[in-house]
CSV table of C-alpha atoms in Angstrom, one decimal:
chain,number,residue,atom,x,y,z
A,753,MET,CA,-36.2,73.4,11.1
A,754,ALA,CA,-33.7,73.1,14.0
A,755,ALA,CA,-34.0,69.3,13.9
A,756,LYS,CA,-33.1,69.2,10.2
A,757,ILE,CA,-30.1,71.4,10.9
A,758,MET,CA,-29.0,69.1,13.8
A,759,ARG,CA,-29.3,65.9,11.7
A,760,SER,CA,-27.2,67.5,8.9
A,761,LEU,CA,-24.5,68.5,11.4
A,762,VAL,CA,-24.4,64.9,12.8
A,763,ARG,CA,-24.1,63.5,9.3
A,764,LEU,CA,-21.3,65.9,8.4
A,765,THR,CA,-19.5,65.0,11.7
A,766,LEU,CA,-19.7,61.3,11.0
A,767,VAL,CA,-18.4,61.7,7.4
A,768,ALA,CA,-15.5,63.9,8.7
A,769,ALA,CA,-14.7,61.3,11.3
A,770,PHE,CA,-14.7,58.5,8.8
A,771,LEU,CA,-12.4,60.4,6.5
A,772,PHE,CA,-10.1,61.3,9.4
A,773,PHE,CA,-9.7,57.8,10.6
A,774,SER,CA,-9.4,56.4,7.1
A,775,ILE,CA,-6.5,58.7,6.4
A,776,GLY,CA,-5.0,57.8,9.7
A,777,PHE,CA,-5.1,54.1,9.0
A,778,VAL,CA,-3.4,54.6,5.6
A,779,GLN,CA,-0.6,56.7,7.1
A,780,THR,CA,0.0,55.0,10.5
A,781,GLY,CA,-1.2,51.4,9.9
A,782,ILE,CA,-4.0,49.3,11.5
A,783,PRO,CA,-4.6,50.0,15.2
A,784,GLY,CA,-4.2,47.0,17.4
A,785,LEU,CA,-1.8,45.1,15.0
A,786,GLY,CA,0.9,47.7,14.9
A,787,LEU,CA,1.6,46.9,11.2
A,788,ALA,CA,2.1,49.8,8.9
A,789,PRO,CA,1.7,49.1,5.2
A,790,ALA,CA,5.4,49.5,4.7
A,791,GLN,CA,6.0,46.7,7.2
A,792,ALA,CA,3.6,44.1,5.8
A,793,GLN,CA,5.1,41.0,4.2
A,794,SER,CA,6.2,41.8,0.7
A,795,ALA,CA,8.3,39.8,-1.8
A,796,GLY,CA,8.9,37.0,0.7
A,797,SER,CA,10.2,39.2,3.5
A,798,VAL,CA,8.8,38.7,7.0
A,799,PRO,CA,7.7,41.6,9.3
A,800,CYS,CA,10.5,42.2,11.9
A,801,ASN,CA,10.3,42.2,15.7
A,802,TRP,CA,6.6,41.4,15.9
A,803,SER,CA,6.8,37.9,17.5
A,804,GLY,CA,7.9,39.1,21.0
A,805,ASN,CA,10.8,37.3,22.7
A,806,ILE,CA,10.8,34.5,19.9
A,807,SER,CA,12.9,35.5,17.0
A,808,ASP,CA,11.2,35.7,13.6
A,809,THR,CA,13.7,33.1,12.2
A,810,GLN,CA,12.8,30.6,14.9
A,811,PHE,CA,9.0,31.2,14.4
A,812,TRP,CA,9.0,30.8,10.6
A,813,ARG,CA,11.4,27.8,10.8
A,814,ALA,CA,9.0,26.0,13.2
A,815,ILE,CA,6.1,26.7,10.8
A,816,ARG,CA,8.0,25.5,7.8
A,817,LYS,CA,9.1,22.3,9.5
A,818,GLY,CA,5.6,21.3,10.5
A,819,VAL,CA,4.8,22.5,14.0
A,820,THR,CA,1.4,21.2,15.0
A,821,GLY,CA,-1.2,23.2,16.9
A,822,THR,CA,-4.6,22.3,18.2
A,823,VAL,CA,-7.9,22.4,16.3
A,824,SER,CA,-11.5,21.9,17.4
A,825,ILE,CA,-12.5,19.9,14.3
A,826,PRO,CA,-12.3,16.1,14.1
A,827,ASP,CA,-9.5,16.1,11.5
A,828,ARG,CA,-6.4,16.6,13.6
A,829,LYS,CA,-4.2,16.9,10.5
A,830,ALA,CA,-5.6,20.4,10.1
A,831,GLY,CA,-3.6,21.5,13.1
A,832,GLN,CA,-0.4,21.4,10.9
A,833,LEU,CA,-0.2,24.7,9.0
A,834,VAL,CA,2.7,23.7,6.7
A,835,GLN,CA,3.6,20.1,5.7
A,836,SER,CA,7.0,20.6,4.0
A,837,ASP,CA,7.2,17.0,2.7
A,838,GLY,CA,4.4,17.8,0.3
A,839,ASP,CA,6.5,20.6,-1.3
A,840,GLU,CA,9.5,18.3,-1.5
A,841,LEU,CA,7.4,15.6,-3.1
A,842,ARG,CA,6.1,18.1,-5.7
A,843,ALA,CA,9.6,19.2,-6.5
A,844,PHE,CA,10.7,15.6,-6.8
A,845,ARG,CA,7.9,14.6,-9.1
A,846,GLN,CA,8.2,17.6,-11.4
A,847,GLY,CA,12.0,17.5,-11.2
A,848,PRO,CA,14.2,14.4,-11.0
A,849,MET,CA,11.4,11.8,-11.4
A,850,SER,CA,9.9,13.4,-14.5
A,851,GLN,CA,13.3,14.1,-16.1
A,852,PHE,CA,14.9,10.7,-15.5
A,853,GLY,CA,11.6,8.9,-16.3
A,854,GLY,CA,11.4,10.8,-19.6
A,855,TRP,CA,15.0,9.9,-20.4
A,856,LEU,CA,14.4,6.3,-19.5
A,857,LEU,CA,11.4,6.0,-21.8
A,858,ILE,CA,13.0,7.8,-24.7
A,859,GLY,CA,16.2,5.9,-24.2
A,860,SER,CA,14.4,2.5,-24.4
A,861,LEU,CA,12.7,3.5,-27.7
A,862,ILE,CA,16.1,4.7,-29.1
A,863,LEU,CA,17.8,1.4,-28.1
A,864,LEU,CA,15.1,-0.7,-29.6
A,865,GLY,CA,15.3,1.3,-32.8
A,866,LEU,CA,19.0,0.8,-33.0
A,867,PHE,CA,18.6,-2.9,-32.3
A,868,TYR,CA,16.1,-3.2,-35.1
A,869,VAL,CA,18.4,-1.4,-37.5
A,870,GLY,CA,21.4,-3.5,-36.5
A,871,ARG,CA,19.8,-6.9,-36.0
A,872,GLY,CA,16.7,-6.6,-38.0
A,873,ARG,CA,13.6,-8.8,-37.4
A,874,ILE,CA,14.4,-12.2,-35.9
A,875,GLU,CA,13.0,-14.6,-38.5
A,876,VAL,CA,12.3,-18.3,-38.4
A,877,GLU,CA,15.5,-19.5,-40.1
A,878,SER,CA,14.2,-22.8,-41.2
A,879,GLY,CA,11.0,-21.2,-42.6
A,880,LEU,CA,7.4,-21.8,-41.6
A,881,SER,CA,6.5,-25.5,-41.8
A,882,GLY,CA,2.7,-25.1,-41.9
A,883,LYS,CA,2.4,-27.3,-38.8
A,884,THR,CA,1.5,-25.7,-35.5
A,885,ILE,CA,1.7,-26.5,-31.8
A,886,GLU,CA,-0.5,-25.0,-29.1
A,887,ARG,CA,1.5,-22.5,-27.1
A,888,PHE,CA,-1.3,-21.0,-25.0
A,889,ASN,CA,-4.9,-22.1,-24.5
A,890,SER,CA,-7.8,-19.8,-24.5
A,891,PHE,CA,-7.8,-19.2,-20.7
A,892,GLU,CA,-4.0,-18.4,-20.8
A,893,ARG,CA,-4.6,-15.9,-23.6
A,894,PHE,CA,-7.4,-14.3,-21.7
A,895,VAL,CA,-5.1,-13.8,-18.7
A,896,HIS,CA,-2.4,-12.3,-20.9
A,897,TRP,CA,-4.7,-9.9,-22.6
A,898,LEU,CA,-6.5,-8.9,-19.4
A,899,THR,CA,-3.2,-8.0,-17.8
A,900,ALA,CA,-1.7,-6.5,-20.9
A,901,SER,CA,-4.6,-4.3,-22.0
A,902,SER,CA,-5.3,-3.0,-18.5
A,903,PHE,CA,-1.6,-2.2,-18.1
A,904,VAL,CA,-1.5,-0.2,-21.3
A,905,ILE,CA,-4.5,1.9,-20.3
A,906,LEU,CA,-3.0,2.4,-16.8
A,907,ALA,CA,0.3,3.4,-18.4
A,908,LEU,CA,-1.2,5.9,-20.8
A,909,THR,CA,-3.5,7.6,-18.2
A,910,GLY,CA,-0.6,7.6,-15.7
A,911,LEU,CA,1.8,9.2,-18.2
A,912,ASN,CA,-0.9,11.8,-19.0
A,913,MET,CA,-1.1,12.8,-15.4
A,914,LEU,CA,2.7,13.1,-15.1
A,915,TYR,CA,3.6,14.6,-18.5
A,916,GLY,CA,0.3,15.5,-20.2
A,917,LYS,CA,0.1,19.1,-18.9
A,918,TYR,CA,3.3,20.0,-20.7
A,919,VAL,CA,2.2,18.9,-24.2
A,920,ILE,CA,-1.5,18.1,-24.6
A,921,PRO,CA,-3.1,21.5,-23.7
A,922,THR,CA,-1.3,23.1,-26.6
A,923,LEU,CA,-2.7,20.5,-29.0
A,924,ILE,CA,-6.4,20.2,-27.8
A,925,GLY,CA,-6.9,23.1,-25.5
A,926,LYS,CA,-7.0,23.4,-21.7
A,927,GLU,CA,-10.7,22.5,-21.3
A,928,ALA,CA,-10.4,19.4,-23.4
A,929,PHE,CA,-7.3,18.4,-21.6
A,930,ALA,CA,-9.0,18.8,-18.2
A,931,SER,CA,-11.9,16.6,-19.3
A,932,LEU,CA,-9.5,14.0,-20.8
A,933,THR,CA,-7.5,13.9,-17.6
A,934,MET,CA,-10.6,13.7,-15.4
A,935,PHE,CA,-12.0,10.7,-17.3
A,936,GLY,CA,-8.4,9.2,-17.5
A,937,LYS,CA,-8.2,9.4,-13.7
A,938,PHE,CA,-11.5,7.6,-13.3
A,939,ALA,CA,-10.3,4.9,-15.8
A,940,HIS,CA,-7.0,4.6,-14.0
A,941,ASP,CA,-8.7,4.0,-10.7
A,942,TRP,CA,-11.2,1.4,-11.9
A,943,ILE,CA,-9.2,-0.5,-14.5
A,944,ALA,CA,-6.5,-1.0,-11.8
A,945,TRP,CA,-8.7,-3.7,-10.4
A,946,ALA,CA,-8.6,-5.6,-13.7
A,947,PHE,CA,-4.8,-5.4,-13.6
A,948,ILE,CA,-4.7,-6.7,-10.0
A,949,LEU,CA,-6.9,-9.6,-11.0
A,950,GLY,CA,-4.7,-10.3,-14.1
A,951,ILE,CA,-1.4,-10.5,-12.2
A,952,ILE,CA,-3.0,-12.8,-9.6
A,953,MET,CA,-4.3,-15.2,-12.3
A,954,MET,CA,-1.0,-14.9,-14.2
A,955,PHE,CA,1.0,-15.9,-11.2
A,956,PHE,CA,-1.0,-19.1,-10.5
A,957,SER,CA,-1.2,-20.0,-14.2
A,958,TRP,CA,2.5,-19.8,-15.0
A,959,VAL,CA,4.6,-19.7,-11.8
A,960,ARG,CA,5.5,-23.4,-12.1
A,961,HIS,CA,7.0,-22.7,-15.6
A,962,ASN,CA,9.0,-19.7,-14.5
A,963,ILE,CA,11.2,-21.3,-11.8
A,964,PRO,CA,14.9,-20.6,-12.8
A,965,ASN,CA,17.1,-23.5,-13.8
A,966,MET,CA,20.5,-24.2,-15.3
A,967,ALA,CA,19.1,-23.9,-18.9
A,968,ASP,CA,18.4,-20.3,-18.1
A,969,ILE,CA,22.0,-19.6,-17.3
A,970,ARG,CA,23.1,-21.0,-20.6
A,971,TRP,CA,20.5,-19.0,-22.4
A,972,LEU,CA,21.7,-15.8,-20.8
A,973,MET,CA,25.3,-16.6,-21.5
A,974,ALA,CA,24.4,-17.0,-25.2
A,975,GLY,CA,22.5,-13.7,-25.2
A,976,GLY,CA,19.3,-15.7,-26.0
A,977,GLY,CA,20.4,-15.9,-29.6
A,978,MET,CA,19.1,-12.3,-30.0
A,979,PHE,CA,22.4,-10.9,-31.3
A,980,SER,CA,23.6,-13.6,-33.5
A,981,LYS,CA,21.9,-15.5,-36.3
A,982,GLY,CA,21.9,-19.2,-36.1
A,983,VAL,CA,22.3,-19.3,-32.3
A,984,HIS,CA,19.3,-20.9,-30.5
A,985,PRO,CA,20.2,-21.8,-26.9
A,986,PRO,CA,18.0,-24.5,-25.4
A,987,ALA,CA,14.9,-23.4,-23.5
A,988,ARG,CA,11.8,-24.9,-22.0
A,989,ARG,CA,8.3,-23.4,-22.2
A,990,PHE,CA,9.7,-20.0,-21.0
A,991,ASN,CA,13.2,-18.9,-21.6
A,992,ALA,CA,15.2,-16.8,-19.2
A,993,GLY,CA,14.2,-13.5,-20.8
A,994,GLN,CA,10.5,-14.4,-20.5
A,995,LYS,CA,11.0,-15.5,-16.9
A,996,ILE,CA,12.6,-12.1,-16.2
A,997,ILE,CA,9.6,-10.4,-17.7
A,998,PHE,CA,7.2,-12.7,-15.7
A,999,TRP,CA,8.8,-11.8,-12.4
A,1000,VAL,CA,9.1,-8.1,-13.2
A,1001,VAL,CA,5.3,-8.2,-13.9
A,1002,ILE,CA,4.5,-10.2,-10.8
A,1003,VAL,CA,6.8,-8.4,-8.3
A,1004,GLY,CA,6.5,-4.9,-9.9
A,1005,GLY,CA,2.8,-5.4,-10.4
A,1006,ALA,CA,2.3,-6.3,-6.8
A,1007,SER,CA,4.3,-3.3,-5.8
A,1008,LEU,CA,2.2,-1.0,-8.1
A,1009,SER,CA,-0.9,-2.6,-6.7
A,1010,GLY,CA,0.0,-2.1,-3.1
A,1011,SER,CA,1.0,1.5,-3.6
A,1012,GLY,CA,-2.0,2.1,-5.8
A,1013,LEU,CA,-4.3,0.8,-3.1
A,1014,ALA,CA,-2.7,3.1,-0.6
A,1015,LEU,CA,-3.5,6.0,-2.9
A,1016,LEU,CA,-7.1,4.8,-3.5
A,1017,PHE,CA,-7.6,4.6,0.3
A,1018,PRO,CA,-5.4,7.3,1.7
A,1019,PHE,CA,-4.9,7.4,5.5
A,1020,GLU,CA,-6.3,3.8,5.8
A,1021,ILE,CA,-3.5,1.6,4.4
A,1022,GLU,CA,0.0,1.8,5.8
A,1023,MET,CA,2.7,-0.2,4.0
A,1024,PHE,CA,5.9,1.9,4.1
A,1025,ALA,CA,6.6,2.2,7.8
A,1026,GLY,CA,6.6,-1.6,8.1
A,1027,THR,CA,8.6,-2.0,4.9
A,1028,PHE,CA,11.2,0.5,6.1
A,1029,LYS,CA,11.6,-1.4,9.3
A,1030,ILE,CA,12.5,-4.6,7.3
A,1031,ILE,CA,14.8,-2.7,5.0
A,1032,ASN,CA,16.6,-1.1,8.0
A,1033,VAL,CA,17.7,-4.5,9.2
A,1034,PHE,CA,20.2,-4.5,6.3
A,1035,GLY,CA,21.8,-1.3,7.6
A,1036,PHE,CA,19.7,1.4,6.0
A,1037,ASN,CA,18.2,4.3,7.9
A,1038,PHE,CA,14.8,4.9,6.5
A,1039,PRO,CA,12.2,6.7,8.7
A,1040,THR,CA,9.9,4.2,10.5
A,1041,GLU,CA,7.6,6.7,12.2
A,1042,LEU,CA,5.4,8.1,9.4
A,1043,SER,CA,2.3,10.1,9.6
A,1044,SER,CA,-0.7,9.1,7.4
A,1045,ILE,CA,0.1,12.0,5.0
A,1046,GLN,CA,3.7,10.8,4.7
A,1047,GLU,CA,2.5,7.3,4.0
A,1048,THR,CA,0.4,8.6,1.1
A,1049,GLN,CA,3.3,10.7,-0.2
A,1050,TYR,CA,5.7,7.8,-0.2
A,1051,ALA,CA,3.1,5.7,-2.0
A,1052,LEU,CA,2.7,8.3,-4.7
A,1053,MET,CA,6.4,8.6,-5.2
A,1054,TRP,CA,7.0,4.9,-5.3
A,1055,HIS,CA,4.0,4.3,-7.6
A,1056,GLY,CA,5.4,6.7,-10.1
A,1057,ILE,CA,9.0,5.3,-10.0
A,1058,MET,CA,7.9,1.7,-10.4
A,1059,ALA,CA,5.4,2.6,-13.2
A,1060,LEU,CA,8.1,4.3,-15.3
A,1061,VAL,CA,10.5,1.4,-14.9
A,1062,MET,CA,7.8,-1.2,-15.8
A,1063,ILE,CA,6.7,0.8,-18.8
A,1064,ALA,CA,10.2,0.9,-20.2
A,1065,ILE,CA,10.6,-2.9,-19.7
A,1066,ILE,CA,7.2,-3.7,-21.2
A,1067,ILE,CA,8.0,-1.6,-24.2
A,1068,ALA,CA,10.8,-4.0,-25.0
A,1069,HIS,CA,8.5,-6.9,-24.4
A,1070,ILE,CA,5.9,-5.5,-26.8
A,1071,TYR,CA,8.6,-5.0,-29.4
A,1072,ILE,CA,9.9,-8.6,-29.2
A,1073,GLY,CA,6.4,-10.0,-29.2
A,1074,SER,CA,5.3,-8.1,-32.3
A,1075,VAL,CA,7.6,-6.6,-34.9
A,1076,GLY,CA,10.8,-7.8,-33.4
A,1077,MET,CA,10.3,-11.6,-33.9
A,1078,GLU,CA,8.5,-13.5,-36.6
A,1079,GLY,CA,5.8,-15.8,-35.3
A,1080,ALA,CA,6.0,-14.6,-31.7
A,1081,PHE,CA,2.6,-12.8,-31.8
A,1082,ASP,CA,0.8,-16.0,-32.8
A,1083,ALA,CA,1.4,-17.3,-29.3
A,1084,VAL,CA,-1.0,-14.8,-27.7
A,1085,GLY,CA,-3.0,-14.2,-30.9
A,1086,THR,CA,-4.3,-17.6,-31.9
A,1087,GLY,CA,-2.5,-19.6,-29.3
A,1088,GLN,CA,-0.9,-21.8,-32.1
A,1089,VAL,CA,2.8,-21.2,-33.1
A,1090,ASP,CA,4.6,-22.8,-36.0
A,1091,ILE,CA,6.5,-25.9,-35.0
A,1092,ASN,CA,9.7,-24.6,-36.5
A,1093,TRP,CA,9.5,-21.4,-34.5
A,1094,ALA,CA,8.9,-23.5,-31.4
A,1095,ARG,CA,11.9,-25.8,-32.1
A,1096,GLU,CA,14.2,-22.8,-32.6
A,1097,HIS,CA,13.2,-20.9,-29.5
A,1098,HIS,CA,11.8,-23.5,-27.1
A,1099,ASN,CA,13.2,-26.8,-28.2
A,1100,LEU,CA,13.2,-28.5,-24.8
A,1101,TRP,CA,9.5,-27.7,-24.4
A,1102,VAL,CA,8.7,-29.1,-27.8
A,1103,GLN,CA,10.5,-32.3,-26.9
A,1104,GLU,CA,8.4,-32.6,-23.7
A,1105,MET,CA,5.2,-32.0,-25.6
A,1106,GLU,CA,6.0,-34.4,-28.4
A,1107,SER,CA,6.8,-37.1,-25.9
A,1108,MET,CA,3.3,-36.8,-24.4
A,1109,ASP,CA,0.3,-38.7,-25.8
A,1110,GLU,CA,-1.9,-35.7,-26.1
A,1111,GLY,CA,-0.7,-35.0,-29.7
A,1112,PRO,CA,-0.2,-31.2,-29.4
A,1113,VAL,CA,1.1,-30.8,-32.9
A,1114,SER,CA,-1.6,-30.1,-35.5
A,1115,ASN,CA,-1.4,-29.9,-39.3
A,1116,ARG,CA,-3.4,-26.8,-39.8
A,1117,ALA,CA,-1.7,-23.9,-41.6
A,1118,PRO,CA,-0.8,-21.0,-39.4
A,1119,GLU,CA,-3.2,-18.0,-39.5
């Protein structure tokens, strides 16, 4: 009986002690830390006078600017508590890059619409003759469509990653958008290899035809005949406008490919530190000592900027090659273009072809 009474007294004592110390913690704070609830960080404020002889401002500034400590795990990057460049990158992508990129894309569509209303479709003024000349062979058309189709898929999946979260979830729901974006990201990563292969083959197939010459200057001075009917400046196989598109695709595509590879293989490919050293020779002051994380962040930023610029340019190219000009699509469709179309837009090239013994002109009706 006495033992039961003693056990009950011990239990009551333990419960009372627990309640006593619990109430004490709530009222006075946590022993050993010296932080009362009223002093804990709230609404962004920092606890005062807890960091010893180092001021709170200095302490938090060091953390915010990327002070690095030591860690016992192999990944030494984990020793940096805050990487402020990441927050700046996020603000740039969601702010200026998204805004100006959106304006650029919308502006290009508006300008093309106004051009179509004002100029109308550029037609073959002498009419279709029924005779055709081979513009591109089957291999050249394959190269074009490999590069073009892969670029379109990359553009759509990339735009979804940048802008999709603002629009698509309200149309198809968040779960469907998450699945769409996940598969789009996989497609973006894998189809990028087709685009890289396409620009390589495109370069070797057409670079000899895209070297600038004096005819290109005259073509540009005449506006390419785009703004006036009856004006057809001389041009070889590729006119100045097409040469600009070619070099935009080659140089811009190489830039996209390089930055894309840096994103596919983060912390392994470094391209911006060396690039900045070359640029700084011309008086710029870009940073040349970059961490692996900063290399990846620069790659992501540059990849997005170049993609938006190229998309806007390619939209104009698609317009001219489809609804904007009669007979232009046949070049990459069947490979055969009407001889009158060719003489109006590439008369110097037609003269070269007709002077050859290969007989490039056929009598079959255009498809």
